[in-house]
XYZ file of C-alpha atoms in Angstrom:
594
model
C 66.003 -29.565 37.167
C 67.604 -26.798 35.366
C 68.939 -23.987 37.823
C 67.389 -21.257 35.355
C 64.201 -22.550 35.596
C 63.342 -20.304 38.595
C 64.055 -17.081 36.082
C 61.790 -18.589 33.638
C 59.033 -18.950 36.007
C 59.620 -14.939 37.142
C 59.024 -14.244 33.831
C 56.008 -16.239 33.550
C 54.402 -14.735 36.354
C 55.830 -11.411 35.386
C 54.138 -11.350 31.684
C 52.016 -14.126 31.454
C 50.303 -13.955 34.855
C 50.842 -17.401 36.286
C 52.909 -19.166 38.834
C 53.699 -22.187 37.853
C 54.077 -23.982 33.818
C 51.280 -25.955 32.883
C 52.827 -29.873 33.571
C 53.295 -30.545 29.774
C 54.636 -27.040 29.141
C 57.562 -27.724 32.164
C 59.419 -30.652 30.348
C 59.906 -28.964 27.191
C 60.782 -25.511 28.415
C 63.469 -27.157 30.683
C 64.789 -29.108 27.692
C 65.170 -25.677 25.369
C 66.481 -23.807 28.466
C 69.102 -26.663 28.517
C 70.095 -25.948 24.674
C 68.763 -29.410 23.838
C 67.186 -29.318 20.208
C 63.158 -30.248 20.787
C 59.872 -31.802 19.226
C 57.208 -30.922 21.263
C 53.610 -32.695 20.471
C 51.070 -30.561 22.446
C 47.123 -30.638 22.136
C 45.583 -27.319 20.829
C 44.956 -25.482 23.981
C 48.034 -26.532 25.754
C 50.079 -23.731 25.718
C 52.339 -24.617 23.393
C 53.602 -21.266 22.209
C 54.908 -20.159 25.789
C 56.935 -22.850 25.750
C 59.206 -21.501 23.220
C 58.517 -17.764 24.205
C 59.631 -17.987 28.253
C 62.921 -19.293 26.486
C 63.641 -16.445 23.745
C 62.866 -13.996 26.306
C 66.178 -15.837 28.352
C 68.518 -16.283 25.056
C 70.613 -13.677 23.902
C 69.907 -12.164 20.219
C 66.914 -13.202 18.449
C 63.990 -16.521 18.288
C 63.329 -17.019 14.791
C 59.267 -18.364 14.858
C 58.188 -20.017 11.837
C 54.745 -20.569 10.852
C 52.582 -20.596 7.738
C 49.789 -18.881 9.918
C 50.077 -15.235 8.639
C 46.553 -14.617 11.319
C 47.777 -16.456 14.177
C 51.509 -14.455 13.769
C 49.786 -10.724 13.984
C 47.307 -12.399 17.066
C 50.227 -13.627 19.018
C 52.695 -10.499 18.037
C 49.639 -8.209 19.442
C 49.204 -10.385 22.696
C 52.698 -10.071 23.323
C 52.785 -6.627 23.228
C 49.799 -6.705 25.646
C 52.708 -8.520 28.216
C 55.092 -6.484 27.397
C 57.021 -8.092 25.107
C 59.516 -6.906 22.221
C 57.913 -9.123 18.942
C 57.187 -8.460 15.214
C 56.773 -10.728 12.387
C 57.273 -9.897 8.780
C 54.564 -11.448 6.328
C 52.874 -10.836 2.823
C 50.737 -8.717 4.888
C 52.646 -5.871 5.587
C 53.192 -2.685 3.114
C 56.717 -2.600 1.607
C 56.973 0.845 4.150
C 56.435 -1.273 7.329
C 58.380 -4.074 6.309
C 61.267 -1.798 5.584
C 60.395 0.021 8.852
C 60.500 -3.987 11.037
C 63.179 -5.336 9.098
C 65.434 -2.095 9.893
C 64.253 -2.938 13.842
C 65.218 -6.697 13.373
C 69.145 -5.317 12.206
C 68.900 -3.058 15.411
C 68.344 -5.527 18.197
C 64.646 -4.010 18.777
C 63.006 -7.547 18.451
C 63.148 -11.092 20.796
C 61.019 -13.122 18.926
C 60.298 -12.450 14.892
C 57.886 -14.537 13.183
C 57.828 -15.371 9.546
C 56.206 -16.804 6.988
C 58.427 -20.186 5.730
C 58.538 -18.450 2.220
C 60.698 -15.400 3.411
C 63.710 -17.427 4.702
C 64.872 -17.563 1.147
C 64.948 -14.123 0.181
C 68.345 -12.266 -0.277
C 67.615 -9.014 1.918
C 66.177 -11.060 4.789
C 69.196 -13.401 5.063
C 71.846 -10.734 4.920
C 69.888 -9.111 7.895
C 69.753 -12.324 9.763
C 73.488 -12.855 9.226
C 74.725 -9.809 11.645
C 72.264 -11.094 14.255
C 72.580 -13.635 17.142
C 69.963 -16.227 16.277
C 69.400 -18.480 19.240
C 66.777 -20.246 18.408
C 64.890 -21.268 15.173
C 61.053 -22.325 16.391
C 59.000 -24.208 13.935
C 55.707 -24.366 14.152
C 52.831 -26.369 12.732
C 55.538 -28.777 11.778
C 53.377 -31.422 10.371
C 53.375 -29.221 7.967
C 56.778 -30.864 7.087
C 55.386 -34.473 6.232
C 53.923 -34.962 3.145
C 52.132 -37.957 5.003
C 50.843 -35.000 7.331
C 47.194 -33.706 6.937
C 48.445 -30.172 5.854
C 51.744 -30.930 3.656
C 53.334 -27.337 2.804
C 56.320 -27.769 0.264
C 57.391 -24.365 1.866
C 58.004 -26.187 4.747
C 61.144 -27.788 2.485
C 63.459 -24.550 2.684
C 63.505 -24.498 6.531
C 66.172 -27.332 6.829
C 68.647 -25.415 4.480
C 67.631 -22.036 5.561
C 69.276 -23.150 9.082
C 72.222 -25.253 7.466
C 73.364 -21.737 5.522
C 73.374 -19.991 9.185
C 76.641 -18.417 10.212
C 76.435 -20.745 13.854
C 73.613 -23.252 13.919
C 70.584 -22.275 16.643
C 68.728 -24.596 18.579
C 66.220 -25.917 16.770
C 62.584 -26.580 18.136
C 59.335 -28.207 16.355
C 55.818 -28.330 17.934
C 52.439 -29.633 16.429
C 49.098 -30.206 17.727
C 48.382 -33.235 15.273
C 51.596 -35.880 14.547
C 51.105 -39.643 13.855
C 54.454 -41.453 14.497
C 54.769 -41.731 11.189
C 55.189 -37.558 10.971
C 57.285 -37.346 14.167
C 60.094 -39.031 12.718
C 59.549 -36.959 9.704
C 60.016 -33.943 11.801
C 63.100 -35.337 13.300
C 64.257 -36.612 9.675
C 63.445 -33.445 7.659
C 64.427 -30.954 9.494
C 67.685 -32.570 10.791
C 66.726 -32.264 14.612
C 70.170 -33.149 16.785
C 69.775 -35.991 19.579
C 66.495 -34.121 20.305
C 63.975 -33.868 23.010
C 60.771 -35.635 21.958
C 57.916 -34.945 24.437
C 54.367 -36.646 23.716
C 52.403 -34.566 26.415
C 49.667 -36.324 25.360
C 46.479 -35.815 22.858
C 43.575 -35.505 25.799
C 41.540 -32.374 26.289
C 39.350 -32.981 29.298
C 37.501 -29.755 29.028
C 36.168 -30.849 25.464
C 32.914 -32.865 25.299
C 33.094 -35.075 21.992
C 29.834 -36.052 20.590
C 28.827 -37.742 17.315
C 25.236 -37.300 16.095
C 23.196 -39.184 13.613
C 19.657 -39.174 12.333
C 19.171 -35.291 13.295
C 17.984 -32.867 10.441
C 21.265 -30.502 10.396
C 20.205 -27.019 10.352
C 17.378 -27.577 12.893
C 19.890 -29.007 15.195
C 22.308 -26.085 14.485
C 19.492 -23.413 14.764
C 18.446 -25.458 18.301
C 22.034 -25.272 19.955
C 22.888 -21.833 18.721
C 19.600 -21.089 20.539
C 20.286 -22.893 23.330
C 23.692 -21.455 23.658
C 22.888 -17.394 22.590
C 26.113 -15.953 24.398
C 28.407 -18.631 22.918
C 30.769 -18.427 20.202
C 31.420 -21.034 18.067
C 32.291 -22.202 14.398
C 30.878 -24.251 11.933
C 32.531 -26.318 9.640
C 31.441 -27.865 6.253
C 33.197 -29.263 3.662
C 32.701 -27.461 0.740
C 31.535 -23.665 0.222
C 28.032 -24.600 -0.983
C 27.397 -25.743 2.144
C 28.838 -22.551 3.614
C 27.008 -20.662 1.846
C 23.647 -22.094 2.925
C 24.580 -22.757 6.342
C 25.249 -18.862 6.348
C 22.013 -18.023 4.616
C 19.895 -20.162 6.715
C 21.241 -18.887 9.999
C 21.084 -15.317 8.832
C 17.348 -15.756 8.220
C 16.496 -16.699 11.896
C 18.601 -13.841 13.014
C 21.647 -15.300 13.907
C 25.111 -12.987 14.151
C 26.801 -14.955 11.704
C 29.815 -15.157 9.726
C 30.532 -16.673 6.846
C 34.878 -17.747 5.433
C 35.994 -19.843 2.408
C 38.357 -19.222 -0.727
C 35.871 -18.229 -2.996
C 35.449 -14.814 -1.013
C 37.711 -12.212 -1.405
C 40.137 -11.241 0.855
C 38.984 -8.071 2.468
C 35.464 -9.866 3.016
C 37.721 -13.088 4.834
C 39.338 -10.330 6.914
C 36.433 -8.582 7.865
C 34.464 -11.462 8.486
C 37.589 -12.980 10.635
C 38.181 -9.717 12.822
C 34.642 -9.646 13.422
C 34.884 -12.732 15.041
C 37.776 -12.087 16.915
C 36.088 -9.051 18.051
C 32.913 -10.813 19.546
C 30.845 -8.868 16.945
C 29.927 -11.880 15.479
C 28.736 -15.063 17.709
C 29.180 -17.467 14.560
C 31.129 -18.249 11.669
C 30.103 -20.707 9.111
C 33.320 -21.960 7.106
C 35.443 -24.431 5.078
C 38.864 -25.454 6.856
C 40.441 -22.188 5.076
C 39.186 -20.732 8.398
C 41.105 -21.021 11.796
C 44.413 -21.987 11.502
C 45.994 -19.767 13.511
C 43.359 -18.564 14.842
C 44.467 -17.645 18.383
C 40.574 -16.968 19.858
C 40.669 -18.552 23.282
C 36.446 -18.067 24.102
C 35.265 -20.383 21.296
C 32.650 -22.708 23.767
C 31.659 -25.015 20.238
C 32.572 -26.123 17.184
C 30.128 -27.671 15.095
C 31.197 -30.050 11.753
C 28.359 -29.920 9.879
C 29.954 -32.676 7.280
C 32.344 -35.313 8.092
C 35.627 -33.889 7.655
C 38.527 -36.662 5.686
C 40.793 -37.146 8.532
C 40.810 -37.779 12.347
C 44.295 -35.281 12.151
C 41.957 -32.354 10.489
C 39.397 -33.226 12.662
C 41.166 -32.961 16.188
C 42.977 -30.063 15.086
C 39.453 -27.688 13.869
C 37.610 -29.155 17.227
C 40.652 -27.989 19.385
C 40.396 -24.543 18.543
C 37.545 -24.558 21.113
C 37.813 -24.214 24.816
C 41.482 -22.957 23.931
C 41.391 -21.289 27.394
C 40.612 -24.425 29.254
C 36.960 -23.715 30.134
C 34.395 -26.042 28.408
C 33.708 -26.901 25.375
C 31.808 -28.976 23.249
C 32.930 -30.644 19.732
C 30.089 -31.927 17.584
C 29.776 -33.722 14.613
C 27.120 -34.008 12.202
C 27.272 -37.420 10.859
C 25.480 -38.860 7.581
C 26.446 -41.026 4.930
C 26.695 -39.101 1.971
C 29.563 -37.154 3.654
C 31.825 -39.872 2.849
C 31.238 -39.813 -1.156
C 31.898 -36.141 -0.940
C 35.240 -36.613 1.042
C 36.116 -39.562 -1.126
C 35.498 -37.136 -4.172
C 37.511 -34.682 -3.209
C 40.222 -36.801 -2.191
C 40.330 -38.233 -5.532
C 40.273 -34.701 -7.595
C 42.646 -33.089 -5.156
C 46.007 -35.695 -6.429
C 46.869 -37.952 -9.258
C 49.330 -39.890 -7.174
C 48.051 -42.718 -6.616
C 49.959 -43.751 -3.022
C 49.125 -40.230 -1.706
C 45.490 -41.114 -2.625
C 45.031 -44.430 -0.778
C 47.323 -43.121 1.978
C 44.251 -40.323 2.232
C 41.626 -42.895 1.498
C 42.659 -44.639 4.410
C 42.767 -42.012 6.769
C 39.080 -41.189 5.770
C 38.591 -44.637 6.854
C 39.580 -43.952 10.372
C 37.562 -41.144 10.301
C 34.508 -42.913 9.400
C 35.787 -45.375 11.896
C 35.399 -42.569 14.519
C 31.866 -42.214 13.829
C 30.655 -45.693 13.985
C 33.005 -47.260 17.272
C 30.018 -47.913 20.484
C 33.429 -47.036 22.330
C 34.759 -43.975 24.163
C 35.449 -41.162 21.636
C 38.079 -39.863 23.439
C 40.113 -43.009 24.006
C 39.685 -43.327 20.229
C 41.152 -40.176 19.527
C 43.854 -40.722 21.828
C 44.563 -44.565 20.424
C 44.953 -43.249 16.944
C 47.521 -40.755 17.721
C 49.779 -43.505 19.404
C 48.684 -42.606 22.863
C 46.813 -44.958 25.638
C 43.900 -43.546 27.678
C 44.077 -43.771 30.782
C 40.545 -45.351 31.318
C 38.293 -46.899 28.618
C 35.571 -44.396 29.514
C 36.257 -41.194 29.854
C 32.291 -40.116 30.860
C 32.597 -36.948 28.762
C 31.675 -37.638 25.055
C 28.329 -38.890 23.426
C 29.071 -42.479 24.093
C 30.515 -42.598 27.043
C 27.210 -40.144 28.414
C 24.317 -41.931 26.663
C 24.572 -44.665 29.980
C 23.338 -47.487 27.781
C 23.441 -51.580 28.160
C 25.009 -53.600 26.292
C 23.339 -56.155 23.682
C 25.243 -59.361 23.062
C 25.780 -59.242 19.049
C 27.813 -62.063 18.995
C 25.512 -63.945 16.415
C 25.107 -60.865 14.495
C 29.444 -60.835 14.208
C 30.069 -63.852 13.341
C 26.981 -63.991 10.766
C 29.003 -60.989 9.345
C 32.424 -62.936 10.063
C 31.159 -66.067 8.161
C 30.022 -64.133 5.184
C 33.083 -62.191 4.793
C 35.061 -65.572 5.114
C 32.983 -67.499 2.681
C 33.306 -64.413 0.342
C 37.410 -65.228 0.439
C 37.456 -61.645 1.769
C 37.426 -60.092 -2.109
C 34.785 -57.896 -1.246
C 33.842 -54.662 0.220
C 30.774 -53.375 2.816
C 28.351 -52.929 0.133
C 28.555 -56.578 -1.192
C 28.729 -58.396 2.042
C 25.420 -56.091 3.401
C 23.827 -57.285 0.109
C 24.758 -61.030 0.655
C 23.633 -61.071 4.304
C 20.511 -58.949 2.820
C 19.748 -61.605 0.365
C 19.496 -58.899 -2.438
C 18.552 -60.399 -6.009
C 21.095 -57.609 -7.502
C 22.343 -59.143 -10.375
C 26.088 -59.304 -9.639
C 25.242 -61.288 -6.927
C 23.715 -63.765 -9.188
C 26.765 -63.398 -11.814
C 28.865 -64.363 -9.082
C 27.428 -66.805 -7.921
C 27.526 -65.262 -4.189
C 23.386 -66.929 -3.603
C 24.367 -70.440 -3.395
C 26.608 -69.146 -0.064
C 25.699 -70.519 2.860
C 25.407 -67.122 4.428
C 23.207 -65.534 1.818
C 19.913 -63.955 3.290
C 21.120 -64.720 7.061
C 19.930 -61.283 7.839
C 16.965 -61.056 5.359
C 14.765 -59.345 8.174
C 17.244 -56.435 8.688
C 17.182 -53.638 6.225
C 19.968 -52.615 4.543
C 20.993 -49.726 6.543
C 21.098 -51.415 9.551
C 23.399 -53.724 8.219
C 25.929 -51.586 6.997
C 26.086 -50.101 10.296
C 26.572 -53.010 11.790
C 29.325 -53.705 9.620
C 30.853 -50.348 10.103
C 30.875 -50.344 13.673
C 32.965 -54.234 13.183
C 35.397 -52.107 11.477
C 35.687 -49.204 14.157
C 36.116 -51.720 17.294
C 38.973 -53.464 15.031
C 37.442 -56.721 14.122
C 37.649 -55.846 10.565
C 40.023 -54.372 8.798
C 39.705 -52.272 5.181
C 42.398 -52.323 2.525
C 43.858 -49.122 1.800
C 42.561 -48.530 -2.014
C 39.850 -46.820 -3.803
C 37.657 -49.530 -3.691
C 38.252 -51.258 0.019
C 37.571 -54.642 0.574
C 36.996 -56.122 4.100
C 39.275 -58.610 5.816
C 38.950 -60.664 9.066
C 41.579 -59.039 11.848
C 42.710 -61.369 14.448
C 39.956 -60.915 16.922
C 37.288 -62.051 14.000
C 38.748 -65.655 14.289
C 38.284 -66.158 17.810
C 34.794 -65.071 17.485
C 33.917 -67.597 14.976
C 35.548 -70.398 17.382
C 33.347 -69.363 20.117
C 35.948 -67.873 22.009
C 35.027 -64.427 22.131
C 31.799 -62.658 22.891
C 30.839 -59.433 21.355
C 29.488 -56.750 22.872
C 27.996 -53.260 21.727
C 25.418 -50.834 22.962
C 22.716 -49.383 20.537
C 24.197 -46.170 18.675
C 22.935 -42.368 20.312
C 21.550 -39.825 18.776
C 20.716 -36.891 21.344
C 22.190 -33.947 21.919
C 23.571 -32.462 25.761
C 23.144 -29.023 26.596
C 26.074 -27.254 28.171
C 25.384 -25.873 31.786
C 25.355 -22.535 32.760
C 28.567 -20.961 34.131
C 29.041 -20.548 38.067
C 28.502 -16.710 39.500
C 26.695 -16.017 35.426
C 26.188 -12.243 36.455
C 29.597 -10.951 37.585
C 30.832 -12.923 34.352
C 28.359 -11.013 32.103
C 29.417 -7.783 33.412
C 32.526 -8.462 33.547
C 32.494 -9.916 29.591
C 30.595 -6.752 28.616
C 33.174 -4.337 30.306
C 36.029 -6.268 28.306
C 34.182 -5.308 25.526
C 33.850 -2.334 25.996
C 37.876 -1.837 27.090
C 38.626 -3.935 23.952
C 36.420 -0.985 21.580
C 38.359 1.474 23.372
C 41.727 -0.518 23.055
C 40.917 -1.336 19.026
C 42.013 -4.935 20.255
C 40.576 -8.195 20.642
C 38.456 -8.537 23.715
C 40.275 -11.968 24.219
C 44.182 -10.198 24.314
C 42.522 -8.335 27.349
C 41.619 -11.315 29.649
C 40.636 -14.599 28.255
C 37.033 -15.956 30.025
C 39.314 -18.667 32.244
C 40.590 -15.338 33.592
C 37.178 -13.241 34.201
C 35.718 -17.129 35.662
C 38.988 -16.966 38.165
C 37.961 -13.380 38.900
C 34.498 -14.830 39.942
C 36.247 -17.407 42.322
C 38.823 -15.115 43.853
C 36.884 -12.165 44.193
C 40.132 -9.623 44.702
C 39.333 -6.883 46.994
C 42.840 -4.965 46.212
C 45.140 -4.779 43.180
C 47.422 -6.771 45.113
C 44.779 -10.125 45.300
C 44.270 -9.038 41.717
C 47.721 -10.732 41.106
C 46.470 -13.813 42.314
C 43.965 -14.459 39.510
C 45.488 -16.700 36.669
C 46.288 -14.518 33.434
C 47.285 -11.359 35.109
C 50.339 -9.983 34.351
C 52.144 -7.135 35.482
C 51.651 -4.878 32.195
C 47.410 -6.247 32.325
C 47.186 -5.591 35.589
C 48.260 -1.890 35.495
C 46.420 -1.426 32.216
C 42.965 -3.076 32.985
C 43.284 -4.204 36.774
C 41.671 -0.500 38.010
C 38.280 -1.512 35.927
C 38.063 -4.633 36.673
C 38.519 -4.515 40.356
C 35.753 -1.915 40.469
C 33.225 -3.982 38.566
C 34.395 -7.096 40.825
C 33.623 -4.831 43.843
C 30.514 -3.047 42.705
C 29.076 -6.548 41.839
C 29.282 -7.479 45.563
């Protein structure tokens, strides 16, 4: 272990408020501390950003941070001012007086980390400041946003490689993501020229999330429900496109509802209003397309809701992750019906004209669709698809894993499905083979010929539906595969075969449809109090109540109960600039409480 990484853990406690690194933040600080260049793949939540803060703080000269997040670079520039640090970032935000004004403090020394926006790096006056300044360390983050195989490809992202080629002495070089396939980590590596790097997978698990998938509800009675079943809860909705937004928002409103609404049709002071709202806890909801919350650095969001199936497991993972950021609960819903896939297919095919980039999206959706059909675990789903391995097959904390159901042998109903698709010479996709089993007198059947199979009508007393369904959860549990094109057609995977020879059984439970209700917090009263006096502080402060204490903090003040300042410093997330700033209020509240 690194001999420095006893200073880095002062400095931890000393601004951050902890003693010890997280066990996936450890590995990848020690690797930067040893000037090794990194790629760090860390689950939303996971504390990525210290990981490449603790390190600036120890380098001499400056830590360039890249990001495309303009919110996310003024939330985490204001936090670390809260701890005492020495940040700025410079961003299409900023008046051409305070740029001047942060720019002149960057050629000073007054900065240790400066964040910016990809699209500055080529600009004349930027560079020329940059090139009488000791740049230690170049931090890149979102870096999918390198890949054009990634779910949020950014040709901005293109200039960072020759942006740090043109530097006087080259910096260490670090990349983090929440969301990276394999396929995008070595086009992190590739693209932005990493040397003999790092690479540490800390894995894609978030145990305080609760994954759930549910079917057959009416939507926005099950929203209104759990938004009344959760009234002190903040959360977000997300729908796919803004009409949907927009009557998500309107419907809510009407039952009284302190909600938001955020897509690109609004206009920008009504996006930031709506957005600081949020972040001030003067709004419990927002309803929004994915233009909302990257970046978005709120650690108290308990839910987030997809009201339509969003087109890839990556987008997915990375809009449920922003809740339960500070480790407490959470719960990740999603909303699933059938037309949601011709309106993600639709916009996949009007947002490109390539076609490769099309069926490389296409096929994603897929997955995604996948995702809501598998009987299995969520989680281990999840996990599987980013190249990880869970560590159990049940992880007892997502719809399927909680809905304790038996198992039904289906192995007839596979290989009935399994025969068909056979006989069919696998030409075919979902809708035709449901049809054949079905025994449907559609006419291209008859054209084709496909009645005088032998498998035609096997399921004539099933409807339609459940058909389908059947065939879509084959596909999720990786008995059948899908070709990657507009129009997919099914083919047999390995396991198929050894059904149809009797040498495999199949097994699935029925699919589950309820809803769970989160449980109240331990010691409720002392954490309302002490909620409402952070909100107060954080009116007073013109802050964020979050940059104040984040609830994982106020919960850990319920638990330890400090009767001093001094046991004050034992709750996680109290720092020594927090401490003197807030600790005198809180302490009292703790105290009176008792």
């Amino acid at each position: 272990m690194s001999p420095y990484m006893d200073e880095a853990r002062l400095l931890l406690k000393k601004h951050y408020g902890y003693d010890q690194f997280r066990p996936a933040q450890e590995p990848v600080v020690e690797s930067l501390i040893a000037g090794r260049d990194t790629l760090a793949i860390m689950p939303t939540g996971a504390g990525k950003s210290i990981c490449f803060q603790i390190p600036a703080l120890m380098f001499p000269g400056i830590t360039l941070v890249i990001s495309p997040l303009i919110s996310l670079m003024k939330d985490q520039v204001d936090a670390m001012r809260e701890q005492g640090i020495d940040a700025t970032f410079i961003n299409s935000t900023l008046s051409s007086e305070e740029s001047r004004e942060r720019l002149a403090g960057i050629a000073h020394g007054s900065y240790k980390l400066v964040y910016v926006a990809p699209e500055r790096l080529d600009t004349d006056y930027f560079q020329s400041i940059l090139e009488r300044q000791t740049i230690s360390m170049v931090a890149v983050d979102e870096a999918h946003c390198l890949s054009q195989w990634g779910h949020d490809f950014r040709p901005s992202y293109q200039q960072i490689a020759p942006f740090i080629a043109g530097l006087r002495r080259r910096p260490l070089v670090a990349a983090f993501t929440a969301t990276a396939t394999p396929e995008v980590r070595e086009d992190i590596i590739r693209l932005l020229g990493l040397q003999d790097p790092a690479v540490h997978v800390s894995g894609f698990d978030r145990p305080n999330l609760y994954f759930g998938v549910i079917t057959g509800e009416d939507k926005d009675s099950f929203l209104l429900h759990y938004i009344e079943d959760h009234p002190r809860d903040a959360g977000i909705i997300y729908a796919a496109t803004r009409k949907n937004v927009e009557r998500i928002y309107a419907y809510l409103q009407k039952h009284h509802v302190a909600i938001g609404r955020y897509h690109a049709g609004l206009s920008d002071e009504e996006r930031e209003r709506t957005q600081d709202d949020f972040l001030y806890d003067n709004l419990q909801v927002i309803a929004a397309t994915n233009a909302f919350g990257m970046g978005i650095d709120k650690s108290n969001v308990r839910f987030v809701i997809h009201y339509n199936m969003p087109k890839s497991l990556e987008g997915y993972y990375q809009e449920a992750g922003r809740a339960g950021r500070d480790g407490e609960p959470g719960e990740c819903l999603l909303l699933y019906a059938p037309q949601d896939i011709l309106t993600q297919k639709y916009l996949i095919n009007v947002s490109t004209d390539d076609e490769e980039r099309k069926a490389h999206n296409l096929a994603k959706l897929q997955r995604m669709i996948d995702y809501c059909h598998t009987p299995d675990c969520l989680r281990a789903f999840i996990i599987r698809y980013f190249g990880g391995t869970p560590e159990k097959a049940e992880c007892g904390n997502c719809s399927n894993c909680r809905a304790n159901r038996e198992k039904a042998d289906v192995t007839t109903e596979a290989q009935m499905v399994f025969s068909c698709i056979y006989r069919m010479h696998e030409r075919y996709g979902t809708t035709l083979v449901a049809q054949v089993l079905k025994g449907s007198s559609e006419k291209r059947i008859r054209d084709l010929r496909l009645d005088a199979l032998s498998t035609y009508g096997l399921m004539k007393d099933k409807p339609l539906k459940e058909i389908r369904l059947l065939i879509q959860r084959f596909i999720a549990t990786d008995y059948l595969t899908l070709t990657e094109s507009e129009y997919p057609v099914l083919r047999l995977a390995p396991p198929a075969y050894d059904v149809l020879r009797g040498q495999l059984k199949v097994f699935q439970p029925l699919p589950q449809t309820k809803k769970r209700r989160a449980s109240a917090p331990a010691d409720a009263g002392l954490f309302e109090t002490l909620r409402a006096l952070r909100k107060d502080i954080a009116s007073r402060e013109q802050i964020p109540p979050y940059l104040i204490f984040s609830d994982a903090t106020l919960r850990d003040m319920c638990r330890v109960r400090p009767k001093n300042l001094e046991a004050m410093r034992e709750v996680k997330g109290v720092g020594e600039r927090k401490l003197a700033r807030f600790g005198k209020e809180f302490l009292a509240a703790i105290l009176a409480g008792k």
